[in-house]
Amino acid sequence: MDIESPAKLIELLDRHAYLADEGLATAAFLALRMGRPLFLEGEAGVGKTELAKTLATLLKAPLIRLQCYEGLDAAQALYDWDFARQLLHLKAAEAAGVTDVSRLEGEIYDRRFLIARPLLKAIETQPSVLLVDEIDRADDEFEAFLLEVLSDFTISIPELGTVRAATPPVVVVTSNRTREVHDALKRRCLYHWLEHPDFDREVAILLRRLPDCTEVLATQVARAAERLRRADLVKPPGVAETLDWTEALLTLGAKELDPGRAAATLGAALKYREDVATVIGNGLLGHD
């Protein structure tokens, strides 16, 4: 797809109900044009992962997601051999009287017994969008390994040879900044920090993503979310939580945000008991 400008990308994202500002659209446009990974950092729930999903939709490419976590290693991200199928193949060959060791070794390390994990799958799939989600949760060693893969989009498999991407995937790397990511990885990418949306944009997001939502309810929920983000909370609500909160209210038939229903549905927006107690105790759910 030929996207000629950040303004055009904003328009295309908008068609898929993702309302991007000029800064984010420019960073994403440049990443697409320059063939560079896009590194998105910001609080949880501000739309980092959702951008990757929306890009995959508008580019008509599969989204391949690598969810990072502590202890993630290369084998879990790259590929693994299907040992159960290899063993079955050996048993079948034995039953058939095959005794050629070299032949058997070649057969069990055939491509059909290889399980492609996200990184290999993204390199083999053209086109594709690779989402490396929450890289800050992975270990430093995995960061260094990822940097190597993103440098040339090639993977060496000793038994089969080198796999090289004919067309490199579109790569989106996200971080919630639970720890600092090394400069070497950031330098390989184009960087953008995602803020919580301003009031008007959040109202627009709620109305766009939830067609049954009234403008009154969207306005009141967005205003309440602003208050919660200014409060001293363990985990302030992001856009994802604001959407969940509004959907919960709509499920209860609410047309506006009254304090009673706001308190009853607060678990859709806040996920820590201490935060709920702070909000209720300080009367942060009252009307403006």
mmCIF file of C-alpha atoms in Angstrom:
data_model
loop_
_atom_site.group_PDB
_atom_site.id
_atom_site.type_symbol
_atom_site.label_atom_id
_atom_site.label_comp_id
_atom_site.label_asym_id
_atom_site.label_seq_id
_atom_site.Cartn_x
_atom_site.Cartn_y
_atom_site.Cartn_z
ATOM 1 C CA MET A 1 0.000 0.000 0.000
ATOM 2 C CA ASP A 2 1.351 3.403 -0.996
ATOM 3 C CA ILE A 3 0.958 5.840 1.891
ATOM 4 C CA GLU A 4 2.227 9.179 0.652
ATOM 5 C CA SER A 5 2.178 11.275 3.811
ATOM 6 C CA PRO A 6 1.543 11.279 7.584
ATOM 7 C CA ALA A 7 -1.781 12.993 6.876
ATOM 8 C CA LYS A 8 -2.806 10.086 4.643
ATOM 9 C CA LEU A 9 -1.795 7.624 7.366
ATOM 10 C CA ILE A 10 -3.942 9.523 9.887
ATOM 11 C CA GLU A 11 -6.855 9.179 7.461
ATOM 12 C CA LEU A 12 -6.286 5.461 6.945
ATOM 13 C CA LEU A 13 -5.927 4.778 10.661
ATOM 14 C CA ASP A 14 -9.092 6.771 11.294
ATOM 15 C CA ARG A 15 -10.994 4.498 8.900
ATOM 16 C CA HIS A 16 -10.110 1.646 11.253
ATOM 17 C CA ALA A 17 -11.167 3.624 14.360
ATOM 18 C CA TYR A 18 -7.622 4.465 15.494
ATOM 19 C CA LEU A 19 -7.297 8.203 16.096
ATOM 20 C CA ALA A 20 -3.611 9.079 15.854
ATOM 21 C CA ASP A 21 -2.159 12.526 16.408
ATOM 22 C CA GLU A 22 0.329 14.108 14.019
ATOM 23 C CA GLY A 23 3.399 13.093 16.039
ATOM 24 C CA LEU A 24 2.520 9.399 16.167
ATOM 25 C CA ALA A 25 1.412 9.324 12.529
ATOM 26 C CA THR A 26 4.671 10.945 11.441
ATOM 27 C CA ALA A 27 6.757 8.419 13.390
ATOM 28 C CA ALA A 28 4.769 5.505 11.960
ATOM 29 C CA PHE A 29 4.919 6.924 8.426
ATOM 30 C CA LEU A 30 8.693 7.324 8.603
ATOM 31 C CA ALA A 31 9.094 3.797 9.992
ATOM 32 C CA LEU A 32 7.114 2.430 7.042
ATOM 33 C CA ARG A 33 8.969 4.509 4.450
ATOM 34 C CA MET A 34 12.457 4.008 5.891
ATOM 35 C CA GLY A 35 12.019 0.341 6.734
ATOM 36 C CA ARG A 36 12.968 0.945 10.365
ATOM 37 C CA PRO A 37 11.420 -0.611 13.479
ATOM 38 C CA LEU A 38 9.110 1.715 15.401
ATOM 39 C CA PHE A 39 9.809 1.825 19.147
ATOM 40 C CA LEU A 40 6.739 2.971 21.094
ATOM 41 C CA GLU A 41 7.089 3.785 24.760
ATOM 42 C CA GLY A 42 4.473 4.992 27.211
ATOM 43 C CA GLU A 43 2.100 4.035 29.987
ATOM 44 C CA ALA A 44 0.103 0.832 29.624
ATOM 45 C CA GLY A 45 -3.176 1.276 27.783
ATOM 46 C CA VAL A 46 -2.296 4.322 25.666
ATOM 47 C CA GLY A 47 -2.610 2.487 22.332
ATOM 48 C CA LYS A 48 0.842 1.102 21.520
ATOM 49 C CA THR A 49 -0.266 -2.460 20.825
ATOM 50 C CA GLU A 50 -3.451 -1.263 19.171
ATOM 51 C CA LEU A 51 -1.427 0.738 16.647
ATOM 52 C CA ALA A 52 0.419 -2.418 15.541
ATOM 53 C CA LYS A 53 -2.891 -4.262 15.172
ATOM 54 C CA THR A 54 -4.379 -1.427 13.138
ATOM 55 C CA LEU A 55 -1.321 -1.167 10.891
ATOM 56 C CA ALA A 56 -1.611 -4.892 10.173
ATOM 57 C CA THR A 57 -5.263 -4.434 9.243
ATOM 58 C CA LEU A 58 -4.744 -1.497 6.905
ATOM 59 C CA LEU A 59 -1.659 -3.081 5.300
ATOM 60 C CA LYS A 60 -3.617 -6.347 4.901
ATOM 61 C CA ALA A 61 -0.759 -8.218 6.522
ATOM 62 C CA PRO A 62 -0.873 -10.816 9.312
ATOM 63 C CA LEU A 63 0.041 -9.561 12.768
ATOM 64 C CA ILE A 64 2.719 -11.767 14.345
ATOM 65 C CA ARG A 65 3.063 -11.058 18.052
ATOM 66 C CA LEU A 66 6.006 -11.832 20.285
ATOM 67 C CA GLN A 67 4.882 -11.267 23.874
ATOM 68 C CA CYS A 68 7.953 -10.636 26.008
ATOM 69 C CA TYR A 69 8.389 -11.855 29.561
ATOM 70 C CA GLU A 70 11.171 -12.525 32.028
ATOM 71 C CA GLY A 71 13.157 -15.578 30.980
ATOM 72 C CA LEU A 72 12.214 -15.403 27.302
ATOM 73 C CA ASP A 73 15.042 -16.918 25.269
ATOM 74 C CA ALA A 74 16.034 -17.261 21.629
ATOM 75 C CA ALA A 75 14.502 -20.723 21.184
ATOM 76 C CA GLN A 76 11.087 -19.485 22.301
ATOM 77 C CA ALA A 77 11.288 -16.494 19.978
ATOM 78 C CA LEU A 78 12.957 -18.069 16.933
ATOM 79 C CA TYR A 79 12.168 -21.723 16.309
ATOM 80 C CA ASP A 80 12.088 -25.150 17.879
ATOM 81 C CA TRP A 81 12.184 -28.694 16.598
ATOM 82 C CA ASP A 82 9.044 -30.799 16.953
ATOM 83 C CA PHE A 83 10.691 -33.599 18.926
ATOM 84 C CA ALA A 84 7.485 -35.652 19.235
ATOM 85 C CA ARG A 85 6.999 -35.790 15.441
ATOM 86 C CA GLN A 86 10.703 -36.467 14.899
ATOM 87 C CA LEU A 87 10.501 -39.420 17.278
ATOM 88 C CA LEU A 88 7.409 -40.785 15.542
ATOM 89 C CA HIS A 89 9.216 -40.496 12.215
ATOM 90 C CA LEU A 90 12.203 -42.443 13.580
ATOM 91 C CA LYS A 91 9.938 -45.169 14.922
ATOM 92 C CA ALA A 92 8.124 -45.419 11.604
ATOM 93 C CA ALA A 93 11.436 -45.616 9.750
ATOM 94 C CA GLU A 94 12.640 -48.306 12.147
ATOM 95 C CA ALA A 95 9.480 -50.296 11.605
ATOM 96 C CA ALA A 96 10.012 -49.996 7.852
ATOM 97 C CA GLY A 97 13.540 -51.359 8.231
ATOM 98 C CA VAL A 98 15.412 -48.154 7.353
ATOM 99 C CA THR A 99 18.955 -48.347 8.722
ATOM 100 C CA ASP A 100 20.728 -45.557 6.819
ATOM 101 C CA VAL A 101 21.771 -43.235 9.668
ATOM 102 C CA SER A 102 22.718 -40.309 7.378
ATOM 103 C CA ARG A 103 19.392 -40.515 5.606
ATOM 104 C CA LEU A 104 17.462 -40.612 8.889
ATOM 105 C CA GLU A 105 19.383 -37.644 10.260
ATOM 106 C CA GLY A 106 18.615 -35.639 7.132
ATOM 107 C CA GLU A 107 14.954 -36.568 7.304
ATOM 108 C CA ILE A 108 14.351 -35.672 10.942
ATOM 109 C CA TYR A 109 15.884 -32.228 10.423
ATOM 110 C CA ASP A 110 13.622 -31.490 7.495
ATOM 111 C CA ARG A 111 11.706 -28.168 7.419
ATOM 112 C CA ARG A 112 8.412 -29.959 8.077
ATOM 113 C CA PHE A 113 9.595 -30.768 11.612
ATOM 114 C CA LEU A 114 10.537 -27.161 12.383
ATOM 115 C CA ILE A 115 8.173 -25.097 14.518
ATOM 116 C CA ALA A 116 8.470 -21.434 13.557
ATOM 117 C CA ARG A 117 8.221 -19.107 16.537
ATOM 118 C CA PRO A 118 7.279 -15.422 16.048
ATOM 119 C CA LEU A 119 10.619 -14.048 14.788
ATOM 120 C CA LEU A 120 11.156 -16.779 12.208
ATOM 121 C CA LYS A 121 7.488 -16.662 11.219
ATOM 122 C CA ALA A 122 7.714 -12.898 10.615
ATOM 123 C CA ILE A 123 10.848 -13.269 8.492
ATOM 124 C CA GLU A 124 9.258 -16.030 6.397
ATOM 125 C CA THR A 125 5.924 -14.229 5.958
ATOM 126 C CA GLN A 126 5.670 -11.445 3.370
ATOM 127 C CA PRO A 127 4.201 -9.058 4.097
ATOM 128 C CA SER A 128 3.817 -9.147 7.857
ATOM 129 C CA VAL A 129 3.694 -6.884 10.894
ATOM 130 C CA LEU A 130 5.867 -8.053 13.791
ATOM 131 C CA LEU A 131 4.800 -6.798 17.209
ATOM 132 C CA VAL A 132 7.464 -7.211 19.908
ATOM 133 C CA ASP A 133 5.266 -6.401 22.872
ATOM 134 C CA GLU A 134 6.568 -5.161 26.232
ATOM 135 C CA ILE A 135 10.273 -5.575 25.500
ATOM 136 C CA ASP A 136 10.975 -4.046 28.921
ATOM 137 C CA ARG A 137 9.754 -7.299 30.510
ATOM 138 C CA ALA A 138 12.437 -9.372 28.767
ATOM 139 C CA ASP A 139 16.001 -9.814 30.017
ATOM 140 C CA ASP A 140 18.999 -7.810 28.821
ATOM 141 C CA GLU A 141 20.347 -10.854 26.982
ATOM 142 C CA PHE A 142 17.200 -11.148 24.903
ATOM 143 C CA GLU A 143 17.390 -7.454 24.050
ATOM 144 C CA ALA A 144 20.876 -7.983 22.612
ATOM 145 C CA PHE A 145 19.667 -10.983 20.628
ATOM 146 C CA LEU A 146 16.678 -9.049 19.260
ATOM 147 C CA LEU A 147 18.968 -6.234 18.152
ATOM 148 C CA GLU A 148 20.990 -8.717 16.114
ATOM 149 C CA VAL A 149 17.878 -10.097 14.390
ATOM 150 C CA LEU A 150 16.485 -6.634 13.619
ATOM 151 C CA SER A 151 19.786 -5.537 12.112
ATOM 152 C CA ASP A 152 19.591 -7.749 9.027
ATOM 153 C CA PHE A 153 16.424 -9.870 9.376
ATOM 154 C CA THR A 154 18.291 -13.127 8.918
ATOM 155 C CA ILE A 155 18.207 -16.254 11.051
ATOM 156 C CA SER A 156 20.762 -19.036 10.902
ATOM 157 C CA ILE A 157 19.438 -22.557 11.452
ATOM 158 C CA PRO A 158 22.454 -24.907 11.681
ATOM 159 C CA GLU A 159 20.578 -27.903 10.295
ATOM 160 C CA LEU A 160 18.937 -26.032 7.397
ATOM 161 C CA GLY A 161 20.992 -22.921 6.625
ATOM 162 C CA THR A 162 20.226 -19.210 6.679
ATOM 163 C CA VAL A 163 16.704 -17.821 6.353
ATOM 164 C CA ARG A 164 16.606 -14.263 5.038
ATOM 165 C CA ALA A 165 13.562 -12.003 4.734
ATOM 166 C CA ALA A 166 12.863 -11.152 1.093
ATOM 167 C CA THR A 167 10.810 -8.231 2.379
ATOM 168 C CA PRO A 168 11.513 -7.260 5.997
ATOM 169 C CA PRO A 169 8.430 -7.150 8.206
ATOM 170 C CA VAL A 170 7.021 -3.932 9.576
ATOM 171 C CA VAL A 171 8.256 -3.999 13.181
ATOM 172 C CA VAL A 172 6.629 -2.335 16.183
ATOM 173 C CA VAL A 173 8.427 -2.657 19.525
ATOM 174 C CA THR A 174 6.563 -1.531 22.641
ATOM 175 C CA SER A 175 7.664 -0.760 26.189
ATOM 176 C CA ASN A 176 5.743 0.289 29.287
ATOM 177 C CA ARG A 177 9.039 1.567 30.712
ATOM 178 C CA THR A 178 9.101 -0.707 33.734
ATOM 179 C CA ARG A 179 12.854 -0.550 33.125
ATOM 180 C CA GLU A 180 15.112 1.334 30.736
ATOM 181 C CA VAL A 181 15.726 -0.365 27.408
ATOM 182 C CA HIS A 182 19.313 -0.258 26.167
ATOM 183 C CA ASP A 183 20.322 2.579 23.859
ATOM 184 C CA ALA A 184 21.642 0.149 21.237
ATOM 185 C CA LEU A 185 18.148 -1.190 20.570
ATOM 186 C CA LYS A 186 16.578 2.268 20.601
ATOM 187 C CA ARG A 187 19.163 3.529 18.109
ATOM 188 C CA ARG A 188 18.101 0.807 15.683
ATOM 189 C CA CYS A 189 14.530 2.121 15.815
ATOM 190 C CA LEU A 190 12.527 5.273 15.284
ATOM 191 C CA TYR A 191 11.277 6.338 18.723
ATOM 192 C CA HIS A 192 7.976 7.843 19.854
ATOM 193 C CA TRP A 193 6.560 8.409 23.312
ATOM 194 C CA LEU A 194 2.787 7.976 23.544
ATOM 195 C CA GLU A 195 0.989 10.241 25.981
ATOM 196 C CA HIS A 196 -2.521 9.744 27.258
ATOM 197 C CA PRO A 197 -4.836 11.451 24.753
ATOM 198 C CA ASP A 198 -6.059 14.938 25.539
ATOM 199 C CA PHE A 199 -9.667 15.398 26.569
ATOM 200 C CA ASP A 200 -11.120 16.065 23.107
ATOM 201 C CA ARG A 201 -9.288 13.153 21.520
ATOM 202 C CA GLU A 202 -10.400 10.759 24.258
ATOM 203 C CA VAL A 203 -14.034 11.810 23.788
ATOM 204 C CA ALA A 204 -13.630 11.221 20.048
ATOM 205 C CA ILE A 205 -12.103 7.775 20.678
ATOM 206 C CA LEU A 206 -14.972 6.740 22.943
ATOM 207 C CA LEU A 207 -17.593 7.900 20.456
ATOM 208 C CA ARG A 208 -15.801 6.222 17.556
ATOM 209 C CA ARG A 209 -15.092 2.887 19.212
ATOM 210 C CA LEU A 210 -18.426 2.622 21.048
ATOM 211 C CA PRO A 211 -21.241 3.697 18.695
ATOM 212 C CA ASP A 212 -23.913 3.343 21.404
ATOM 213 C CA CYS A 213 -22.138 5.829 23.656
ATOM 214 C CA THR A 214 -23.788 9.239 24.012
ATOM 215 C CA GLU A 215 -21.736 12.399 23.821
ATOM 216 C CA VAL A 216 -22.763 13.215 27.394
ATOM 217 C CA LEU A 217 -21.466 9.883 28.716
ATOM 218 C CA ALA A 218 -18.264 10.076 26.658
ATOM 219 C CA THR A 219 -17.590 13.592 27.938
ATOM 220 C CA GLN A 220 -18.202 12.648 31.559
ATOM 221 C CA VAL A 221 -16.084 9.483 31.401
ATOM 222 C CA ALA A 222 -13.207 11.324 29.697
ATOM 223 C CA ARG A 223 -13.368 14.050 32.343
ATOM 224 C CA ALA A 224 -13.384 11.440 35.125
ATOM 225 C CA ALA A 225 -10.402 9.689 33.520
ATOM 226 C CA GLU A 226 -8.521 13.008 33.532
ATOM 227 C CA ARG A 227 -9.161 13.354 37.266
ATOM 228 C CA LEU A 228 -8.002 9.798 37.943
ATOM 229 C CA ARG A 229 -4.775 10.356 35.995
ATOM 230 C CA ARG A 230 -4.015 13.453 38.051
ATOM 231 C CA ALA A 231 -4.560 11.521 41.289
ATOM 232 C CA ASP A 232 -1.754 9.674 43.048
ATOM 233 C CA LEU A 233 -2.664 6.189 41.835
ATOM 234 C CA VAL A 234 -0.590 3.029 41.487
ATOM 235 C CA LYS A 235 -1.931 2.472 37.974
ATOM 236 C CA PRO A 236 -3.915 5.310 36.362
ATOM 237 C CA PRO A 237 -6.363 4.226 33.646
ATOM 238 C CA GLY A 238 -5.238 4.258 30.027
ATOM 239 C CA VAL A 239 -7.451 4.544 26.973
ATOM 240 C CA ALA A 240 -8.023 0.779 27.039
ATOM 241 C CA GLU A 241 -9.414 1.030 30.581
ATOM 242 C CA THR A 242 -11.514 4.069 29.698
ATOM 243 C CA LEU A 243 -13.072 2.094 26.865
ATOM 244 C CA ASP A 244 -13.716 -0.854 29.184
ATOM 245 C CA TRP A 245 -15.269 1.458 31.771
ATOM 246 C CA THR A 246 -17.565 3.073 29.221
ATOM 247 C CA GLU A 247 -18.570 -0.307 27.813
ATOM 248 C CA ALA A 248 -19.412 -1.518 31.331
ATOM 249 C CA LEU A 249 -21.576 1.548 31.885
ATOM 250 C CA LEU A 250 -23.330 1.013 28.547
ATOM 251 C CA THR A 251 -23.962 -2.616 29.466
ATOM 252 C CA LEU A 252 -25.815 -1.356 32.537
ATOM 253 C CA GLY A 253 -27.851 0.986 30.342
ATOM 254 C CA ALA A 254 -26.191 4.196 31.566
ATOM 255 C CA LYS A 255 -26.666 7.363 29.534
ATOM 256 C CA GLU A 256 -24.549 9.464 31.855
ATOM 257 C CA LEU A 257 -21.949 8.944 34.566
ATOM 258 C CA ASP A 258 -23.682 9.165 37.928
ATOM 259 C CA PRO A 259 -21.520 8.592 41.044
ATOM 260 C CA GLY A 260 -23.312 5.374 42.016
ATOM 261 C CA ARG A 261 -22.793 3.586 38.726
ATOM 262 C CA ALA A 262 -19.291 5.033 38.433
ATOM 263 C CA ALA A 263 -18.343 3.464 41.765
ATOM 264 C CA ALA A 264 -20.035 0.156 40.911
ATOM 265 C CA THR A 265 -18.126 -0.168 37.633
ATOM 266 C CA LEU A 266 -14.805 1.254 38.824
ATOM 267 C CA GLY A 267 -13.186 -2.171 38.565
ATOM 268 C CA ALA A 268 -13.242 -1.790 34.776
ATOM 269 C CA ALA A 269 -10.922 1.226 35.033
ATOM 270 C CA LEU A 270 -8.785 0.546 38.109
ATOM 271 C CA LYS A 271 -7.047 -2.729 38.944
ATOM 272 C CA TYR A 272 -5.582 -2.048 42.404
ATOM 273 C CA ARG A 273 -7.526 -2.064 45.660
ATOM 274 C CA GLU A 274 -5.485 0.898 46.891
ATOM 275 C CA ASP A 275 -6.468 2.934 43.835
ATOM 276 C CA VAL A 276 -10.155 2.182 44.282
ATOM 277 C CA ALA A 277 -9.935 3.192 47.950
ATOM 278 C CA THR A 278 -8.139 6.442 47.026
ATOM 279 C CA VAL A 279 -10.733 7.362 44.407
ATOM 280 C CA ILE A 280 -13.761 6.545 46.570
ATOM 281 C CA GLY A 281 -12.223 8.093 49.692
ATOM 282 C CA ASN A 282 -11.389 11.374 47.964
ATOM 283 C CA GLY A 283 -14.717 11.682 46.167
ATOM 284 C CA LEU A 284 -13.117 11.729 42.714
ATOM 285 C CA LEU A 285 -16.204 10.314 41.004
ATOM 286 C CA GLY A 286 -18.484 13.282 41.557
ATOM 287 C CA HIS A 287 -19.657 15.470 38.687
ATOM 288 C CA ASP A 288 -17.588 18.512 37.705
#
